[in-house]
Coordinates of C-alpha atoms and ligand atoms in Angstrom, one line a residue:
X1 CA -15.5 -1.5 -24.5
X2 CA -16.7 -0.2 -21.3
X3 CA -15.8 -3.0 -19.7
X4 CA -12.2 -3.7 -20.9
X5 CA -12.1 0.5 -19.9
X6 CA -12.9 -0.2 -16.5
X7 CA -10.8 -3.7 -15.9
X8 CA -7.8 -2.0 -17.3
X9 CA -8.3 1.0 -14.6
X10 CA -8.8 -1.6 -12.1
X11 CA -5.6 -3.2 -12.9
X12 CA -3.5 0.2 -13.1
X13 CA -4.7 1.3 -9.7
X14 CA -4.3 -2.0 -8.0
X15 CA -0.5 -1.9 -9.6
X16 CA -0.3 1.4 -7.8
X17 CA -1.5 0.0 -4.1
X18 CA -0.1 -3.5 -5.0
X19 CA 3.3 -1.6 -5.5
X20 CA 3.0 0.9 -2.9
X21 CA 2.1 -1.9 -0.5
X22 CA 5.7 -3.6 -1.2
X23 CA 7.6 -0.7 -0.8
X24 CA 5.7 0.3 2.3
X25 CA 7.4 -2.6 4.1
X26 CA 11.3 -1.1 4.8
X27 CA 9.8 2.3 4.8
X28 CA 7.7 1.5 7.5
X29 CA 3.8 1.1 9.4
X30 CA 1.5 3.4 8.1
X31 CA 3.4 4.6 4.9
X32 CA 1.5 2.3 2.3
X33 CA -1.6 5.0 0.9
X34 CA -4.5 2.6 2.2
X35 CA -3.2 2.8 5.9
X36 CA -2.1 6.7 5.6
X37 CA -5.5 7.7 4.2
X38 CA -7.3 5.2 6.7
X39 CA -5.8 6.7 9.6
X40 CA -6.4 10.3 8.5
X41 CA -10.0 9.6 8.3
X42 CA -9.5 8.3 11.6
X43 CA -8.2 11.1 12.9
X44 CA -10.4 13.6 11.1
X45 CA -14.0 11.4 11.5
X46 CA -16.4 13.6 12.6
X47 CA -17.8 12.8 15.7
X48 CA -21.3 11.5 15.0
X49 CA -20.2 9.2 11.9
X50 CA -17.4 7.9 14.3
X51 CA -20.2 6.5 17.1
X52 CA -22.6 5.2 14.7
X53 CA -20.0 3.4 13.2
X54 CA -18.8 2.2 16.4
X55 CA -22.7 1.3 17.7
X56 CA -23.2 -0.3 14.7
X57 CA -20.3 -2.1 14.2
X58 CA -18.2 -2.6 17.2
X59 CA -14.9 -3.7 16.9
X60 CA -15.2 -4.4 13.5
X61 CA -14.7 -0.7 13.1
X62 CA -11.4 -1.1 11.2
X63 CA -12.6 -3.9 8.4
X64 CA -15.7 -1.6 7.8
X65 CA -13.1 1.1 6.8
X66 CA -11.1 -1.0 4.7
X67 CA -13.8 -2.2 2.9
X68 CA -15.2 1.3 2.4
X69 CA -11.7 2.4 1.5
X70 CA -11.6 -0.5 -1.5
X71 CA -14.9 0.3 -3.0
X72 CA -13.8 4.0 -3.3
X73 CA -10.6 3.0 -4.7
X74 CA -12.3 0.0 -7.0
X75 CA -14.9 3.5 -8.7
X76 CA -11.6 5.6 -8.5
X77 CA -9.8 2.8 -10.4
X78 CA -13.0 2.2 -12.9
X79 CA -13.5 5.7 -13.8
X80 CA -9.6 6.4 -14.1
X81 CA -9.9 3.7 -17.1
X82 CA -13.1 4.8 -18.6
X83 CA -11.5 8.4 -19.1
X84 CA -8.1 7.6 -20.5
X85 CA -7.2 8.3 -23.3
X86 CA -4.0 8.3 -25.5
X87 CA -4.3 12.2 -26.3
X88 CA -6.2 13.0 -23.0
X89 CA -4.8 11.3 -20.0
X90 CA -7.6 11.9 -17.7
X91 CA -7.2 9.3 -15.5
X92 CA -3.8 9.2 -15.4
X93 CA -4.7 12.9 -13.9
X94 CA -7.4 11.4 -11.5
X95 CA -4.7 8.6 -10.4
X96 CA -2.3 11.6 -10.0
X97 CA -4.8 13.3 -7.4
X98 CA -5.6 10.4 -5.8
X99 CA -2.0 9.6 -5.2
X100 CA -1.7 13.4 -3.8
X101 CA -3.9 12.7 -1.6
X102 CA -1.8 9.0 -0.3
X103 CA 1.3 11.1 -0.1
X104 CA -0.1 14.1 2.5
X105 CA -1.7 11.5 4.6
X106 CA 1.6 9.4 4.8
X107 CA 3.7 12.5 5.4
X108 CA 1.3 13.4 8.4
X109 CA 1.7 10.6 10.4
X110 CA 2.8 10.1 13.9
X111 CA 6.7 10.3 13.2
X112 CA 6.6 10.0 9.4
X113 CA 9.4 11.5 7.3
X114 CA 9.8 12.6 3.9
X115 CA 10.6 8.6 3.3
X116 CA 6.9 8.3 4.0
X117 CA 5.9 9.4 0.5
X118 CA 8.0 6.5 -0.9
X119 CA 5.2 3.8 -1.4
X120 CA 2.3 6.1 -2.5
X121 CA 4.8 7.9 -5.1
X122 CA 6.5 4.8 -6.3
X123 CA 3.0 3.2 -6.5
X124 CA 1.7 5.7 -8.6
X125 CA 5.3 5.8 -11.3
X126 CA 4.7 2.0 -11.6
X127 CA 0.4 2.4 -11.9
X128 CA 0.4 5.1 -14.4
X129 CA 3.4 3.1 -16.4
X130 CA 0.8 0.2 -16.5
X131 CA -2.4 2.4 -17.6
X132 CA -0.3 4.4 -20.8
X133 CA 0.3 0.8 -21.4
X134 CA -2.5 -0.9 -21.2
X135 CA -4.5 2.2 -22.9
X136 CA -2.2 2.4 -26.0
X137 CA -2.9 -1.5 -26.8
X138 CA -6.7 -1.7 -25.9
X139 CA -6.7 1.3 -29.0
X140 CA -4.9 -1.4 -30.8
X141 CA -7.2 -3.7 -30.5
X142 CA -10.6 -2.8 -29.6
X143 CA -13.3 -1.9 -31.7
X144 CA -15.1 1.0 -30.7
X145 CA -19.1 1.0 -31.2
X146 CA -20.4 1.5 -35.2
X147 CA -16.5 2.4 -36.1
X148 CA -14.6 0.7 -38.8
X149 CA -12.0 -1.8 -37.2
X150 CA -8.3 -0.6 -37.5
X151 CA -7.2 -3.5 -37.9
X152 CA -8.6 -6.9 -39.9
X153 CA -11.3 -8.4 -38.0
X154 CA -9.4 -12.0 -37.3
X155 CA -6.0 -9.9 -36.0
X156 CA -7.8 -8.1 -33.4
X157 CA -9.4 -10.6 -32.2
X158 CA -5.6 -12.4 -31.7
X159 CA -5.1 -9.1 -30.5
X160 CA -7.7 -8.8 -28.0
X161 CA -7.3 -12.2 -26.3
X162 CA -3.1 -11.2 -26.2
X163 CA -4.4 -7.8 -24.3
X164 CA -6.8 -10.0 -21.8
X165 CA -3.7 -11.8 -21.2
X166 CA -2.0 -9.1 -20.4
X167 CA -4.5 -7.5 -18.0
X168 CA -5.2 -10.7 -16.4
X169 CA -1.0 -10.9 -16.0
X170 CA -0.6 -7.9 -14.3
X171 CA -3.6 -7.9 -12.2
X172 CA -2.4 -11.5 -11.0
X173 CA 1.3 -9.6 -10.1
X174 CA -0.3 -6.7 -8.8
X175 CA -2.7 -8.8 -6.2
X176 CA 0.8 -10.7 -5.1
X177 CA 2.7 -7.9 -4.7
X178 CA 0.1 -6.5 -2.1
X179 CA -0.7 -9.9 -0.6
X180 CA 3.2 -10.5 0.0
X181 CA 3.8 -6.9 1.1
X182 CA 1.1 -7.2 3.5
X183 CA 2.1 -10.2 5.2
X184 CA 5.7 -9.0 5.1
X185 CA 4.8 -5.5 6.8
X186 CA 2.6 -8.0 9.3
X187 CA 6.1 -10.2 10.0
X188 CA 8.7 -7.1 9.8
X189 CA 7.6 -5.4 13.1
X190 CA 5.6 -8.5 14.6
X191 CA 6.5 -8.2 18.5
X192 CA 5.0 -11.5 19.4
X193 CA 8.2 -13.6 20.0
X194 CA 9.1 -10.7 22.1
X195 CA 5.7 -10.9 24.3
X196 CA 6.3 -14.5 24.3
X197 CA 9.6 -14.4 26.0
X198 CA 7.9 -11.9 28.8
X199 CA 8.2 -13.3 31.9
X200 CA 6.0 -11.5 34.0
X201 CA 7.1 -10.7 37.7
X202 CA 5.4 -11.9 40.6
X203 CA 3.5 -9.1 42.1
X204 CA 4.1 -7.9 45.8
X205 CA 0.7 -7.0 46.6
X206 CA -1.6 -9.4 44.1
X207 CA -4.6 -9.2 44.1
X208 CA -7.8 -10.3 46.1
X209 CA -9.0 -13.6 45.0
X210 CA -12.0 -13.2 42.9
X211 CA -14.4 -15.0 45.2
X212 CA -17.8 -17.9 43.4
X213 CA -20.2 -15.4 45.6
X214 CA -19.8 -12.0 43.0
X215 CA -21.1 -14.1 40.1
X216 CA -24.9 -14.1 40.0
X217 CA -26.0 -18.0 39.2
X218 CA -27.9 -17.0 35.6
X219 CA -26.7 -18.3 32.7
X220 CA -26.0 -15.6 29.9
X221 CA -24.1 -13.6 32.3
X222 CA -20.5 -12.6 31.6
X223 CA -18.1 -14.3 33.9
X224 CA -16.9 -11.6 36.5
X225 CA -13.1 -11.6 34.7
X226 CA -13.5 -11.2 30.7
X227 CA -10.9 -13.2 29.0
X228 CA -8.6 -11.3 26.8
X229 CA -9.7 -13.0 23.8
X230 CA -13.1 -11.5 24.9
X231 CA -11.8 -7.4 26.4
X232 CA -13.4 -5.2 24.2
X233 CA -11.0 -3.1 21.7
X234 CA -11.6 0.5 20.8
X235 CA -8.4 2.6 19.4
X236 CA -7.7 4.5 16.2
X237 CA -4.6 2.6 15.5
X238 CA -5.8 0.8 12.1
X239 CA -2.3 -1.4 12.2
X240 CA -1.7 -1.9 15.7
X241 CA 1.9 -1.0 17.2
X242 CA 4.5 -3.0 16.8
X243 CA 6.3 -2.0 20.0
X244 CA 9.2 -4.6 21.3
X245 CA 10.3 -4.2 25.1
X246 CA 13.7 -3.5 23.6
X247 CA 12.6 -0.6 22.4
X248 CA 9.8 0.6 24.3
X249 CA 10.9 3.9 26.8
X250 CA 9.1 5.7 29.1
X251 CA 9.8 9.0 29.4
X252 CA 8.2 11.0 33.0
X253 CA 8.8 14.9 31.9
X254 CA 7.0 18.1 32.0
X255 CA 6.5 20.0 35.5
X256 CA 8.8 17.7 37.5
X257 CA 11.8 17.8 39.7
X258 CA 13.9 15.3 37.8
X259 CA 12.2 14.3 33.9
X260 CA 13.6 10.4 33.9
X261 CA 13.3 7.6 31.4
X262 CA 12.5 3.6 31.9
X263 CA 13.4 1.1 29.8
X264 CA 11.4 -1.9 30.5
X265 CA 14.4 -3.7 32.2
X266 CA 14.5 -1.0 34.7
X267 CA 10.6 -1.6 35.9
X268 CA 11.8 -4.7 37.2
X269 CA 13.5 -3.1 40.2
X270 CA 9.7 -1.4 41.1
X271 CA 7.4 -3.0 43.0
X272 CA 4.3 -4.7 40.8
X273 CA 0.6 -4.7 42.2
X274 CA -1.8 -6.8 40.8
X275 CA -5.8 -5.4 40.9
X276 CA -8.8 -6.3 39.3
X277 CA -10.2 -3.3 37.7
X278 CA -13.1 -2.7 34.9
X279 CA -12.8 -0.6 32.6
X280 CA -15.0 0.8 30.0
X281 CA -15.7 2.9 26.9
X282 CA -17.1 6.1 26.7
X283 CA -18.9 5.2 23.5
X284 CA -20.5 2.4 25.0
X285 CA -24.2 3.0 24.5
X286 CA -26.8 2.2 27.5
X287 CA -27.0 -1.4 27.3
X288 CA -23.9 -1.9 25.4
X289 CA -21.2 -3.8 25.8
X290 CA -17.5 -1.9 25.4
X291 CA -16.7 -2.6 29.2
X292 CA -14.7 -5.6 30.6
X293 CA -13.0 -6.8 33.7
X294 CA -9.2 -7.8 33.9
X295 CA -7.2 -8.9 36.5
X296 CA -4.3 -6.3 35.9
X297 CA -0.3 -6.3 36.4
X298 CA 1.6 -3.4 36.5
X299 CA 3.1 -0.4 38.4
X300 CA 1.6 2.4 40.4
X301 CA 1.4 5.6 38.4
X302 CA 1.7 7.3 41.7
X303 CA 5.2 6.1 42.6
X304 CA 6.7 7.1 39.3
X305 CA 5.2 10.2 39.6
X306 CA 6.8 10.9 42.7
X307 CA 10.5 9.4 41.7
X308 CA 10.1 12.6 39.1
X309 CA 8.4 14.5 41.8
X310 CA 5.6 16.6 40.9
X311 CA 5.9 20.2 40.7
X312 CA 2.7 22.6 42.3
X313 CA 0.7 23.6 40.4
X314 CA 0.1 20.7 37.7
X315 CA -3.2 18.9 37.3
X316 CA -2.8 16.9 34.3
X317 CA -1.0 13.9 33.3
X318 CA -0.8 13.7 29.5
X319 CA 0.3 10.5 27.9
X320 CA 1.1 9.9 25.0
X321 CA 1.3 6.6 22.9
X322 CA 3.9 5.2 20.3
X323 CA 1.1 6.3 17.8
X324 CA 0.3 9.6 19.0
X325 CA -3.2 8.9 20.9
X326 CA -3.3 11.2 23.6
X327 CA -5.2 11.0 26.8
X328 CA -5.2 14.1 30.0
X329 CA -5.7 12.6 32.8
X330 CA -6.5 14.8 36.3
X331 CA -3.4 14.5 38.2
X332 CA -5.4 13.8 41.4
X333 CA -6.5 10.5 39.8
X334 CA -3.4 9.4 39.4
X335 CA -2.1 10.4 43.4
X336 CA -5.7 10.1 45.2
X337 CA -4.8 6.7 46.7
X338 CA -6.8 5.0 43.5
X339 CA -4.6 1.7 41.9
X340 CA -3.8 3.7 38.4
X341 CA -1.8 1.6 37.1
X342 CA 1.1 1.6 34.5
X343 CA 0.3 -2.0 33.2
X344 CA 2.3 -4.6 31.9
X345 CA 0.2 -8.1 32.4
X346 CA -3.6 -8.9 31.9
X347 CA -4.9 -12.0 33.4
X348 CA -1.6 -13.4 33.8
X349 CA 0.0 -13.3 30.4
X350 CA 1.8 -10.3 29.1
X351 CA -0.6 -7.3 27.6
X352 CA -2.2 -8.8 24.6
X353 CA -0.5 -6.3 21.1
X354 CA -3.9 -5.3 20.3
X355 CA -4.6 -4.0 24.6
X356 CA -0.8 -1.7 24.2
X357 CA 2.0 -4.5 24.9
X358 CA 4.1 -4.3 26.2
X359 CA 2.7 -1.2 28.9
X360 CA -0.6 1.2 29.4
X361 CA -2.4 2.9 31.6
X362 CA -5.4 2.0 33.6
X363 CA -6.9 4.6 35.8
X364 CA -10.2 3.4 38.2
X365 CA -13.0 5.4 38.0
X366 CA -12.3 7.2 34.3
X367 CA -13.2 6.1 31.2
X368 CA -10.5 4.4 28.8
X369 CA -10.4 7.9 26.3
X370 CA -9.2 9.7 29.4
X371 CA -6.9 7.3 30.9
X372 CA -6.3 4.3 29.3
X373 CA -3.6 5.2 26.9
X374 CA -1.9 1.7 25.1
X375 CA 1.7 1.7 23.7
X376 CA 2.4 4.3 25.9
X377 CA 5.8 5.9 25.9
X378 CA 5.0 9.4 28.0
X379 CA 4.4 11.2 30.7
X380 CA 4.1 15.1 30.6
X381 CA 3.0 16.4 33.6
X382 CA 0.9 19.2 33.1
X383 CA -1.7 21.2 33.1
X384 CA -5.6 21.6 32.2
X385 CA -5.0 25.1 30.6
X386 CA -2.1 23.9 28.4
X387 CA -2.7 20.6 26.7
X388 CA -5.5 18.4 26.1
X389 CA -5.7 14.5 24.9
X390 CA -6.8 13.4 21.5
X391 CA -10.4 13.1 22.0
X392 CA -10.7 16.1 24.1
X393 CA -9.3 18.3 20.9
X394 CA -12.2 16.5 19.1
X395 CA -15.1 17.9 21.4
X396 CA -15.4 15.4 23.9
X397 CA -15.2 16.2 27.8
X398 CA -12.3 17.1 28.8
X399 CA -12.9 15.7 32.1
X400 CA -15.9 13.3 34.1
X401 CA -16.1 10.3 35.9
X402 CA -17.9 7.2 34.0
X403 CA -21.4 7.3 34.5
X404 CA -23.2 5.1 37.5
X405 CA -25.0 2.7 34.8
X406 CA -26.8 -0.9 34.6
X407 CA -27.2 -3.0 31.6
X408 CA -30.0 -6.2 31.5
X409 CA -28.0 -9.2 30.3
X410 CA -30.5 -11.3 30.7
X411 CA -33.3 -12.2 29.3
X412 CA -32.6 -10.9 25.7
X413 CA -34.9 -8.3 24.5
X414 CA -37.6 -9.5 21.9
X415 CA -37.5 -12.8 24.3
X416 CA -40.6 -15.4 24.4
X417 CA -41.0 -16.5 28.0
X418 CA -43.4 -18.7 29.9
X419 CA -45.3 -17.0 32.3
X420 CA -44.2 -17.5 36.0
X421 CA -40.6 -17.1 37.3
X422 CA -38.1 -15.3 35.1
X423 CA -34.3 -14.5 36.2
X424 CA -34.0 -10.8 35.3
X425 CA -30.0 -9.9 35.4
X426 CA -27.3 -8.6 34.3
X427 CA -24.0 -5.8 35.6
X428 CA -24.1 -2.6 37.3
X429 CA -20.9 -0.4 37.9
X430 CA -19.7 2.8 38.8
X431 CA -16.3 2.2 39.1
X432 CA -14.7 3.6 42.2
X433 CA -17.9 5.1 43.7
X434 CA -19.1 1.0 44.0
X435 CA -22.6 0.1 43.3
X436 CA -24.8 -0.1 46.3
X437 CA -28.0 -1.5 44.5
X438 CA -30.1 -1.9 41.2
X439 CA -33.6 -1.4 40.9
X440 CA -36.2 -3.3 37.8
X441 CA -39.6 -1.6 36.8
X442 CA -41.8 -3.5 34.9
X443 CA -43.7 -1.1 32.2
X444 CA -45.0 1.4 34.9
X445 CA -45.1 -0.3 38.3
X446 CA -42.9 0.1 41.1
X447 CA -39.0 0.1 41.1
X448 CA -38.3 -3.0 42.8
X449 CA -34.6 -4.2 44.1
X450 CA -32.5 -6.5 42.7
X451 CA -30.1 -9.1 44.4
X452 CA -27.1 -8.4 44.2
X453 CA -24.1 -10.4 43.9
X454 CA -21.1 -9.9 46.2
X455 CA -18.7 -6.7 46.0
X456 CA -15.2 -7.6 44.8
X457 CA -14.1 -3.9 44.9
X458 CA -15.8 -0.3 44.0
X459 CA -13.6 -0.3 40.8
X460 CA -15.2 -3.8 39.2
X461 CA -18.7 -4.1 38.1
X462 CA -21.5 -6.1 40.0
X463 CA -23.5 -8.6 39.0
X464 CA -27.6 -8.3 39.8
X465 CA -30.5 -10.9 39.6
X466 CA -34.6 -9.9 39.8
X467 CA -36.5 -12.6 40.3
X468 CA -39.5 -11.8 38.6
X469 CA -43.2 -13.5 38.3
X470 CA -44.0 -12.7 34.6
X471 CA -47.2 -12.7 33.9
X472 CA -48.9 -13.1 30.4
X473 CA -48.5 -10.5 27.5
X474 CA -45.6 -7.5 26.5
X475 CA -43.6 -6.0 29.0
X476 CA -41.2 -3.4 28.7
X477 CA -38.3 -4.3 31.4
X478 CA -36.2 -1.5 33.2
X479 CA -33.0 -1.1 35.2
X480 CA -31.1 1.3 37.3
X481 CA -28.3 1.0 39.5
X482 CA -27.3 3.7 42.8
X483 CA -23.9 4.0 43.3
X484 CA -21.4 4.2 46.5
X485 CA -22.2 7.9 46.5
X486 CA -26.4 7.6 47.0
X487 CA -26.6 8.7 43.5
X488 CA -29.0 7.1 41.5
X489 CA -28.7 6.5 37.6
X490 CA -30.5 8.9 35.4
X491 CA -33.1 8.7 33.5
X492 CA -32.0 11.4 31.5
X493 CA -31.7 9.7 27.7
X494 CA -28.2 11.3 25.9
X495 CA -26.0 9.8 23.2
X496 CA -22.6 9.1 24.2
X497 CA -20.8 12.6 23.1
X498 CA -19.6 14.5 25.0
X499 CA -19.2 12.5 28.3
X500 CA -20.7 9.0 28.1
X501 CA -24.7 7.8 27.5
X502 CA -27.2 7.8 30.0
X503 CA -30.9 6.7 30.7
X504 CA -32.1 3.3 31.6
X505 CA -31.2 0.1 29.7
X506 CA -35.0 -1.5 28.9
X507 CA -36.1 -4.6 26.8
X508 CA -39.0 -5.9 25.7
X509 CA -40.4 -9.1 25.9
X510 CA -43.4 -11.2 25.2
X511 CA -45.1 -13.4 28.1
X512 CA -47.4 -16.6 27.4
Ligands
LIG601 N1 -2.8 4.3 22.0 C1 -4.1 4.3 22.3 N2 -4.6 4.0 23.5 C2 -5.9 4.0 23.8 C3 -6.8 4.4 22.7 C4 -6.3 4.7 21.5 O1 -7.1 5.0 20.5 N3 -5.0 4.6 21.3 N4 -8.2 4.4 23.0 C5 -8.6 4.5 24.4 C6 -10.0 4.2 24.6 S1 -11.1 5.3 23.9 C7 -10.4 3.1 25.3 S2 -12.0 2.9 25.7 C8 -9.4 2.1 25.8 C9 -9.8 0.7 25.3 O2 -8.8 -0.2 25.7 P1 -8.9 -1.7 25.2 O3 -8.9 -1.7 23.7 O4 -7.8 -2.5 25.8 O5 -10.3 -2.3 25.7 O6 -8.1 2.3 25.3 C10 -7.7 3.7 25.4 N5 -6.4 3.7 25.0
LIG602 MO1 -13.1 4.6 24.6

């Protein structure tokens, strides 16, 4: 009884996202109730479940909050069956919330219209059809506990395996529906033939060839460039943009002579740089790994600035992506000589989708929440006391360079090693301040230096090598790096919030 209760809820509330994710696809990304809702808890995450969720699980952020989105809507589905009723449609009135709840996400999305409601409100026509339905014949044929059957004994049981049919019919169409939407939303906006037709200019000042010398000789190292495949991904887009050079725009506005508009045929008469640039996370925890290197394509931010000219007085770029991410950056990083970039190509191909194809910003020096912004379509120039960027609004610093910082790649902590020589390594950076050296304690001694490996630029990370004599037992292994300015990394332990972790990366390991 409880059972069929809670497979026949299962199957009314998968008709409603099944549904829902069908009619999603000519309405559009973001309308169908699991991406709406997902991206409102996005938006609305506070801050300390947000980077837990990201230290614990990366980059598979998104597919944690799908899952946890599921098993919500499987108890939401199982306790809508248990309490319907023919007389008392309680969970046709929990569905009904539930679907109020699809509806205000959708309709508060980046550029949604009333349209938006569409797929959650169709959905919910189609699952609550399916529940009155389904309810009204498990009556028919079920048994309920110590009653007398309503019906002869051998009839409800033709009746009962003609109502399993049924569920199991429905469920099967409801599954397909959502499978096919799916994939049909996936192929409606899919921008990959147009990143494939890219051809990517040649740049007129590339950049410096990466030379063997900045990569320290220890296996487990990251090689200097990170492949794209590899980059690191942190955004709050849960479907990421679909955004076709045809249609991208970018529009330079705000406190300027002349606000203009590109269209991505138009960057072609601008002249492209090429730089190599790290960039990193400001959730990154010591030791972590949300930083990469990429051999960037693109077009100075500086010289579109100044075709709109600037107008006294700003200090504040905000951009703005197709999606609505927002990021202030300080105007003077933008104009202080640095290679911000508005980029186009990463190591050679055209932006991977998932890293803002087919354009976005790269600023040295700032981390990727104040500077980075993907899919981006605008430009206001601005100021400080009038507009702030997405994470900014959600209590992290408005401003601040990323933090001089060195992480031990190698070896791993909890390692077994044989006493004697031991390769100690890993990266340093402080982009565009440079890293000038790293130190290793081991447990108490002295802070000794490291080698390090050449300087391609102040705005890429360095590799570092200690060659250290291990001698037998436990040893807790520190690092700290001094950047371009004499500063030395802190020892100060914070979390991430507001402006980026600090302390020393350490590992343990056992000797003998
Ligand atoms: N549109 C958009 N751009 C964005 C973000 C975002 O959420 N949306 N996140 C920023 C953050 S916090 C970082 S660290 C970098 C990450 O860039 P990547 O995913 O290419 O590594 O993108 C930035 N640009
Ligand atoms: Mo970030």
């Amino acid at each position: 009884m409880t059972g069929l209760r809670v497979a026949l809820g299962i199957v009314s509330a998968g008709t409603i996202l099944g549904v829902a994710e069908l009619v999603s696809v000519p309405v559009g990304p973001n309308s169908a109730p699991l991406d709406a809702v997902g991206s409102a808890v996005v938006d609305n995450t506070p801050q300390g479940l947000r980077e837990w969720v990201i230290g614990t699980f990366g980059t598979n952020d998104k597919l944690v909050l799908y899952v946890v989105m599921i098993l919500v809507a499987v108890g939401v589905a199982a306790a809508g069956g248990s309490w319907e009723r023919r007389g008392r449609p309680y969970g046709s009135a929990l569905f009904v919330v539930f679907g109020v709840v699809g509806v205000v996400a959708a309709c508060t999305r980046a550029h949604a219209g009333w349209t938006a409601a569409l797929p959650t409100v169709i959905g919910c026509g189609c699952g609550l059809l399916v529940l009155r339905w389904l309810v009204r014949h498990a009556d028919a044929v079920v048994v309920s506990d110590g009653e007398k059957p309503a019906v002869p004994v051998e009839s409800a049981r033709r009746g009962r395996r003609r109502f399993l049919g049924e569920l199991a019919g429905v469920g099967a169409l409801a599954l397909a529906g959502g499978v096919a939407g799916r994939l049909l939303a996936l192929r409606a906006g899919d921008v990959s033939g147009d990143r494939a037709a890219v051809r990517l200019p040649a740049p007129a000042e590339p950049a410096a060839p990466v030379p063997a010398a900045v990569e320290a000789p220890v296996p487990g190292l990251p090689s200097f460039v990170t492949s794209n495949s590899g980059f690191y991904r942190v955004d709050t887009a849960l479907s990421v943009p679909q955004l076709s050079t045809g249609d991208w725009m970018l529009r330079i506005h705000g406190m300027v002579d002349r606000e203009i508009t590109l269209s991505y045929a138009d960057l072609a008469a601008r002249r492209p740089i090429e730089r190599v640039m790290t960039m990193t996370c400001v959730s990154n925890p010591v030791g972590g790994n949300l930083i990469g290197t990429a051999r960037w394509l693109g077009y100075r931010v500086a010289d579109l600035l100044a075709e709109a000219g600037v107008r006294p007085g700003a200090d504040m770029v905000l951009s703005t992506s197709v999606d609505d991410f927002t990021a202030g950056t300080p105007l003077a990083a933008l104009t202080d000589g640095r290679d911000a970039m508005l980029a186009i190509g990463m190591n050679g191909e055209p932006l991977p989708v998932p890293h803002g194809f087919p354009a976005r910003l790269v600023v040295p020096g700032l981390y990727g929440y104040l500077s980075a912004t993907k899919w981006v379509v605008d430009l206001e120039v601005t100021r400080f006391d009038r507009a702030r960027g997405y994470w900014a609004r959600r209590g992290w610093a408005v401003s601040g360079p990323i933090k001089t910082e060195a992480r031990i790649d190698v070896p791993k902590s909890a390692a077994a090693l044989a006493p004697g020589p031991v390769a100690v390594a890993g990266i340093a950076w402080a982009q565009h301040r440079g890293v000038t050296a790293v130190e290793v304690q081991i447990d108490d001694g002295d802070w000794k230096p490291a080698e390090l490996s050449a300087e391609y630029s102040i705005d890429t990370w360095r590799q570092w090598v200690y060659r250290w004599d291990a001698t037998p037992g436990k040893h807790t292994v520190r690092a700290r790096a001094t950047d371009g300015t004499g500063v030395v990394q802190t020892a100060e332990n914070r979390g991430t919030v507001p402006d980026g972790a600090s302390g020393y990366p350490a590992i343990s390991v056992r000797v003998g």
